[in-house]
Amino acid sequence: MIQTSILKVPPFSSELNLLLSFNRIEYNAAARQALQELTDVPGLNWTEFVHLVKHHRAYPTVYANISKLQLSTIPAEVVQALRSEYNDNTFQMLLFTAEMVEVSKCFEENHIRSLVLKGPVVAQRLYGDINRRTCKDLDILVPYQQIEQAEKLLLARGYVPDDDEDQILNDREWTIHHLAYTHPITRIQVELHWRLNSDRRTEPSFDELWERRNTSDINNSPVAFLGDEDLFLFLILHGARHGWFRIRWLIDIDRLLQIELNWNHAHQLLKKHGALQIAGQAIILANQLLGTPITDELIPLAQGNRPRKLAEKATVFIRECITLSPVPRELDLYYRRYLFQLCTMNQKMLFIISLLYPNKRDVETLPLPKRLYALYFPLRPILWFWRRVKQQAASS
């Protein structure tokens, strides 16, 4: 094992450090003593601590560890607030689990292969308990050729599309990677994916993912989800794309790294899809913030300046306790540059090319009849420039 270089960033608040400490996977006498001291810091803002735990969606693991350790320095009202969140999440995960099983079964009966990307099956795989992770929707990947068939089945189950926007020049496959549907009664949202990622980076084909799939026998019904190495690739790309602004995503990485992955295959997968540096970023963040061990297999990924610098840049989103939907105006440029730095040279070229493709905002800026949609291609630079001028004028 190695200890990575300490990140050159301003110190975190006492409340955030306490949250991180509660999410370490090992609890020995020294760790318990350190936690005891952190919970006894003069001036510790317990209201802020609870707020951070909720923001980072970390209450399943934090509450479980608080219950295990029985620290006398934690106020009763804090324990009660986290217990309430934990119980609500337990109920929510049971609902999601039941619906996940039903949707997967529906797809299978109609000869649609599907892979659940996150949710209860990932919670079961990483934590051994569906209650130890939160879930706001069901992300399901299907082959692109079967998207329309899968859509019809969801509609038949009562789901309603969240966005019924028109496609521009049949742009669905190029400009987006999923469609979202919400059930009006259960309020469960299903995101139907045909790609793992929203950007244009290369990724494993559905057939490859299916060949390497895991199967969970949750609720005594088989549900297919990503194999461990593919799950690692997916989770690091998802976390990096969102600046790791929720600690929960790093906790996932910490737990996944406790599983015995096939690191020869994982390295090949990361290299093929331009994610070596992003893997290094995730490993360094998990090591520095959660104490995740960097084993011999992880050393090549965690070494070098670029993974460390990417990790340092992501700490801004973690420290500021922000969400990136939408991106705060004061961080818009910083976030755009950060995303660009995540890309390899080929990915940067693809990103630049993708900027020339028309999108929904162009239609909103200058509505045209469908027969004239082809004009959006030559007009796109002008429309983009016009929006930037209006944005700057509004902010001045």
XYZ file of C-alpha atoms in Angstrom:
396
model
C 0.000 0.000 0.000
C 1.010 3.640 -0.396
C -0.203 6.895 1.054
C -0.935 9.385 -1.696
C 0.338 12.941 -1.611
C -1.790 15.099 0.653
C -4.203 17.203 -1.399
C -3.217 20.852 -1.531
C -6.604 22.296 -0.618
C -8.005 24.463 2.190
C -9.134 22.496 5.254
C -12.698 21.244 5.494
C -15.071 22.373 8.240
C -15.309 20.409 11.493
C -18.809 19.283 10.516
C -17.667 17.922 7.132
C -14.662 16.199 8.713
C -16.998 14.532 11.189
C -19.243 13.295 8.378
C -16.222 11.824 6.583
C -15.028 10.114 9.749
C -18.368 8.381 10.219
C -18.033 6.845 6.765
C -14.709 5.106 7.235
C -15.066 1.385 6.743
C -12.777 0.322 9.623
C -13.572 1.109 13.253
C -10.819 0.223 15.669
C -10.049 1.730 19.063
C -8.030 4.592 17.553
C -10.777 5.471 15.086
C -13.391 5.443 17.848
C -11.254 7.752 19.971
C -10.770 10.121 17.015
C -14.532 10.213 16.483
C -15.110 10.870 20.153
C -12.785 13.867 19.952
C -14.403 15.181 16.751
C -17.901 15.022 18.268
C -16.630 16.912 21.309
C -15.130 19.857 19.377
C -16.189 23.178 20.988
C -18.610 25.122 18.801
C -19.503 22.156 16.574
C -22.661 23.102 14.665
C -24.885 20.035 14.864
C -27.569 21.618 12.685
C -24.970 22.095 9.958
C -23.775 18.520 10.446
C -27.287 17.147 9.883
C -27.649 19.417 6.843
C -24.394 18.070 5.382
C -25.386 14.458 6.008
C -28.660 15.053 4.139
C -26.990 16.958 1.308
C -24.406 14.234 0.741
C -27.103 11.506 0.991
C -24.935 9.827 3.625
C -27.545 9.256 6.342
C -27.875 5.468 5.770
C -24.224 4.809 6.596
C -23.823 7.636 9.121
C -26.857 6.588 11.160
C -25.889 2.899 11.026
C -22.433 3.727 12.381
C -23.799 6.112 15.028
C -26.056 3.306 16.233
C -23.121 0.913 16.296
C -20.752 3.200 18.197
C -23.207 4.664 20.746
C -21.186 7.870 21.265
C -22.403 9.825 24.278
C -21.314 13.182 22.826
C -23.912 13.179 20.026
C -27.084 15.112 20.937
C -30.277 13.039 21.079
C -32.046 15.342 18.602
C -29.295 14.706 16.030
C -29.657 10.948 16.416
C -33.438 11.290 16.087
C -33.187 13.423 12.931
C -30.883 10.898 11.258
C -33.014 7.959 12.439
C -36.022 9.565 10.758
C -34.111 9.960 7.484
C -32.879 6.373 7.752
C -36.386 4.980 8.300
C -37.855 7.035 5.457
C -35.084 5.775 3.176
C -35.765 2.159 4.202
C -39.392 2.521 3.143
C -38.378 4.263 -0.092
C -35.847 1.544 -0.989
C -38.456 -1.172 -0.458
C -40.765 0.611 -2.925
C -37.972 1.011 -5.454
C -36.959 -2.626 -5.046
C -40.455 -3.896 -5.750
C -40.824 -1.670 -8.827
C -37.334 -2.542 -10.099
C -38.196 -6.249 -9.962
C -41.518 -5.708 -11.757
C -40.043 -3.557 -14.537
C -37.139 -5.984 -15.067
C -39.581 -8.893 -15.225
C -41.796 -6.985 -17.668
C -38.845 -6.324 -19.968
C -37.666 -9.947 -19.769
C -41.116 -11.306 -20.597
C -41.097 -9.097 -23.699
C -37.598 -10.234 -24.740
C -35.862 -6.979 -23.849
C -32.475 -7.364 -22.198
C -32.010 -4.791 -19.446
C -29.309 -3.875 -16.942
C -30.053 -1.895 -13.783
C -27.279 0.689 -13.375
C -27.721 1.789 -9.757
C -30.431 1.507 -7.115
C -31.237 -1.435 -4.815
C -29.120 -4.072 -6.595
C -26.006 -1.890 -6.300
C -26.810 -1.207 -2.634
C -27.069 -4.948 -2.058
C -23.804 -5.631 -3.902
C -21.744 -2.912 -2.220
C -23.247 -2.780 1.280
C -24.998 -6.116 1.674
C -28.181 -4.233 2.557
C -30.534 -2.187 0.365
C -31.087 0.238 3.279
C -27.469 1.435 3.290
C -27.770 3.517 0.119
C -30.221 6.123 -1.149
C -32.001 6.091 -4.502
C -33.990 8.805 -6.250
C -34.834 6.917 -9.453
C -34.344 3.666 -11.329
C -31.669 3.813 -14.044
C -32.128 0.984 -16.553
C -29.963 0.372 -19.625
C -31.422 -1.339 -22.701
C -30.100 -1.819 -26.261
C -30.755 1.260 -28.392
C -32.670 -0.844 -30.916
C -35.224 -1.717 -28.219
C -35.764 1.749 -26.764
C -39.133 2.295 -28.434
C -40.390 -1.115 -27.311
C -39.238 -0.433 -23.740
C -40.911 2.994 -23.831
C -44.229 1.443 -24.831
C -44.032 -1.010 -21.940
C -43.374 1.787 -19.439
C -46.286 3.787 -20.831
C -48.488 0.703 -20.499
C -47.489 0.513 -16.815
C -48.786 4.056 -16.347
C -45.545 6.004 -16.592
C -45.619 9.475 -18.132
C -42.674 11.065 -20.005
C -41.011 13.877 -18.057
C -40.186 15.732 -21.265
C -42.041 15.433 -24.556
C -39.734 17.710 -26.536
C -39.465 17.222 -30.267
C -36.350 15.642 -31.634
C -34.212 17.859 -33.837
C -33.097 16.039 -36.981
C -33.504 12.680 -35.178
C -30.897 13.821 -32.658
C -31.844 11.504 -29.782
C -28.922 9.087 -30.148
C -26.399 11.910 -30.570
C -27.447 14.557 -28.075
C -28.912 12.649 -25.100
C -28.343 9.274 -23.445
C -31.582 8.594 -21.582
C -35.275 9.441 -21.289
C -37.080 9.917 -17.961
C -40.563 8.750 -16.988
C -42.475 9.241 -13.735
C -45.436 7.260 -12.447
C -48.182 9.725 -11.412
C -49.318 7.603 -8.435
C -46.128 6.110 -6.965
C -43.993 9.113 -8.061
C -41.215 6.643 -8.929
C -39.031 7.864 -11.775
C -37.452 5.507 -14.304
C -34.598 6.707 -16.485
C -34.359 4.590 -19.619
C -30.750 4.607 -20.847
C -29.214 3.477 -24.119
C -25.769 4.791 -23.179
C -23.901 4.728 -19.867
C -22.628 8.287 -20.171
C -23.979 11.627 -21.321
C -20.757 12.652 -23.045
C -19.401 11.205 -26.276
C -16.603 9.109 -24.792
C -16.328 5.518 -25.922
C -17.890 2.888 -23.697
C -18.501 -0.884 -23.714
C -21.238 -2.096 -26.038
C -24.440 -3.424 -24.534
C -23.483 -6.942 -25.643
C -20.171 -6.665 -23.766
C -21.886 -5.380 -20.644
C -24.480 -8.146 -20.862
C -21.806 -10.816 -21.220
C -20.095 -9.586 -18.021
C -23.265 -8.854 -16.050
C -23.974 -9.635 -12.411
C -27.336 -11.077 -11.390
C -29.055 -10.302 -8.106
C -31.700 -12.635 -6.725
C -33.306 -9.762 -4.851
C -36.892 -10.476 -3.724
C -36.365 -14.010 -5.132
C -36.431 -12.614 -8.670
C -33.324 -12.343 -10.902
C -32.343 -8.785 -11.801
C -29.350 -8.159 -14.082
C -26.917 -5.336 -13.339
C -23.392 -4.289 -14.277
C -20.434 -6.572 -13.593
C -18.023 -5.282 -10.957
C -15.393 -3.865 -13.332
C -18.031 -2.216 -15.529
C -19.715 -0.868 -12.399
C -16.412 0.672 -11.308
C -16.038 2.355 -14.712
C -19.609 3.629 -14.616
C -19.455 4.947 -11.039
C -16.160 6.820 -11.446
C -17.352 8.478 -14.662
C -20.674 9.421 -13.071
C -19.013 10.802 -9.940
C -16.350 12.714 -11.854
C -18.885 14.231 -14.255
C -20.796 15.591 -11.255
C -17.658 16.820 -9.482
C -18.187 14.269 -6.674
C -20.425 16.866 -5.010
C -22.113 14.101 -3.000
C -19.902 12.124 -0.629
C -22.222 9.159 -1.164
C -20.613 8.528 -4.553
C -17.185 8.271 -2.958
C -18.581 5.927 -0.304
C -19.721 3.708 -3.184
C -16.173 3.707 -4.557
C -14.772 2.910 -1.118
C -17.097 -0.090 -0.797
C -16.491 -1.279 -4.353
C -12.728 -1.236 -3.798
C -13.231 -3.686 -0.918
C -14.492 -6.222 -3.472
C -11.897 -8.358 -5.229
C -12.021 -6.922 -8.745
C -10.196 -8.367 -11.743
C -7.688 -5.538 -11.957
C -6.061 -6.772 -15.176
C -9.419 -6.494 -16.893
C -10.250 -3.243 -15.078
C -6.994 -1.595 -16.255
C -7.683 -2.653 -19.848
C -11.222 -1.317 -19.610
C -10.110 2.024 -18.157
C -7.367 2.445 -20.760
C -9.623 1.555 -23.687
C -12.232 4.114 -22.662
C -9.895 6.936 -21.619
C -10.677 6.754 -17.909
C -7.314 5.995 -16.285
C -6.876 9.511 -14.878
C -10.469 9.627 -13.659
C -9.976 6.327 -11.857
C -6.913 7.861 -10.212
C -8.960 10.892 -9.167
C -11.615 8.670 -7.554
C -9.050 6.515 -5.737
C -7.174 9.543 -4.367
C -10.376 11.208 -3.163
C -11.571 7.996 -1.492
C -8.151 7.543 0.121
C -7.774 11.103 1.357
C -11.364 11.666 2.485
C -12.483 8.198 3.584
C -9.213 6.418 4.311
C -9.670 3.844 1.538
C -6.450 1.787 1.294
C -4.435 2.135 -1.906
C -3.368 -1.435 -2.582
C -0.614 -2.502 -4.952
C -3.110 -2.902 -7.815
C -4.236 0.713 -7.408
C -0.791 2.337 -7.202
C -0.357 2.832 -10.999
C -3.738 4.579 -11.153
C -3.150 6.879 -8.173
C 0.324 8.038 -9.168
C 1.103 11.181 -11.136
C 0.164 14.842 -11.013
C -2.941 14.777 -13.203
C -5.104 12.483 -11.027
C -4.092 14.501 -7.960
C -4.926 17.826 -9.639
C -8.306 16.484 -10.786
C -8.976 15.380 -7.213
C -8.032 18.805 -5.872
C -10.367 20.533 -8.316
C -13.286 18.318 -7.277
C -12.897 19.229 -3.597
C -14.333 22.668 -4.414
C -17.717 21.100 -5.181
C -17.547 18.948 -2.042
C -16.532 21.774 0.315
C -19.037 24.326 -0.996
C -21.985 21.972 -0.414
C -23.542 22.700 -3.796
C -25.517 20.813 -6.394
C -24.725 21.039 -10.081
C -28.295 20.903 -11.383
C -28.233 23.706 -12.263
C -24.629 24.828 -11.905
C -24.352 27.957 -9.699
C -23.520 30.973 -11.854
C -20.340 31.762 -9.905
C -18.984 28.253 -10.608
C -20.197 27.890 -14.192
C -16.852 28.650 -15.854
C -14.884 26.660 -13.261
C -17.137 23.634 -13.808
C -16.902 23.856 -17.609
C -13.112 23.939 -17.420
C -13.135 21.069 -14.955
C -15.229 18.909 -17.323
C -12.897 19.735 -20.206
C -9.879 18.697 -18.124
C -11.466 15.302 -17.478
C -11.286 14.528 -21.191
C -8.507 12.915 -23.195
C -7.416 14.704 -26.382
C -9.727 12.594 -28.567
C -12.626 13.238 -26.204
C -11.936 16.979 -26.330
C -12.138 16.884 -30.120
C -15.446 14.990 -29.992
C -16.760 17.489 -27.448
C -15.889 20.435 -29.708
C -17.586 18.740 -32.666
C -20.683 18.010 -30.559
C -21.015 21.734 -29.832
C -21.890 22.239 -33.502
C -24.941 19.967 -33.235
C -28.278 21.788 -32.679
C -30.152 21.247 -29.424
C -33.328 22.224 -27.571
C -32.003 25.651 -26.569
C -31.557 26.577 -30.222
C -35.223 25.791 -30.851
C -36.199 27.913 -27.836
C -34.003 30.803 -29.008
C -35.342 30.782 -32.571
C -38.439 28.596 -33.161
C -38.574 27.303 -36.749
C -41.033 25.024 -38.560
C -39.891 21.403 -38.642
C -39.333 21.571 -42.388
C -36.626 24.196 -41.733
C -34.849 22.367 -38.871
C -31.808 21.814 -41.097
C -31.118 25.568 -40.823
C -30.181 25.101 -37.165
C -26.798 23.708 -38.251
C -25.490 26.905 -39.943
C -27.375 29.098 -37.433
C -26.023 27.370 -34.311
C -22.871 29.548 -33.829
C -24.984 32.699 -34.190
C -27.626 31.445 -31.753
C -24.960 30.408 -29.248
C -23.315 33.857 -29.480
C -26.695 35.573 -29.053
C -27.433 33.583 -25.876
C -24.028 34.451 -24.424
C -24.605 38.160 -25.084
C -28.014 38.026 -23.392
C -26.576 36.084 -20.449
C -23.779 38.609 -19.898
C -26.213 41.509 -20.212
C -28.520 39.927 -17.628
C -25.678 39.390 -15.158
C -24.247 42.908 -15.474
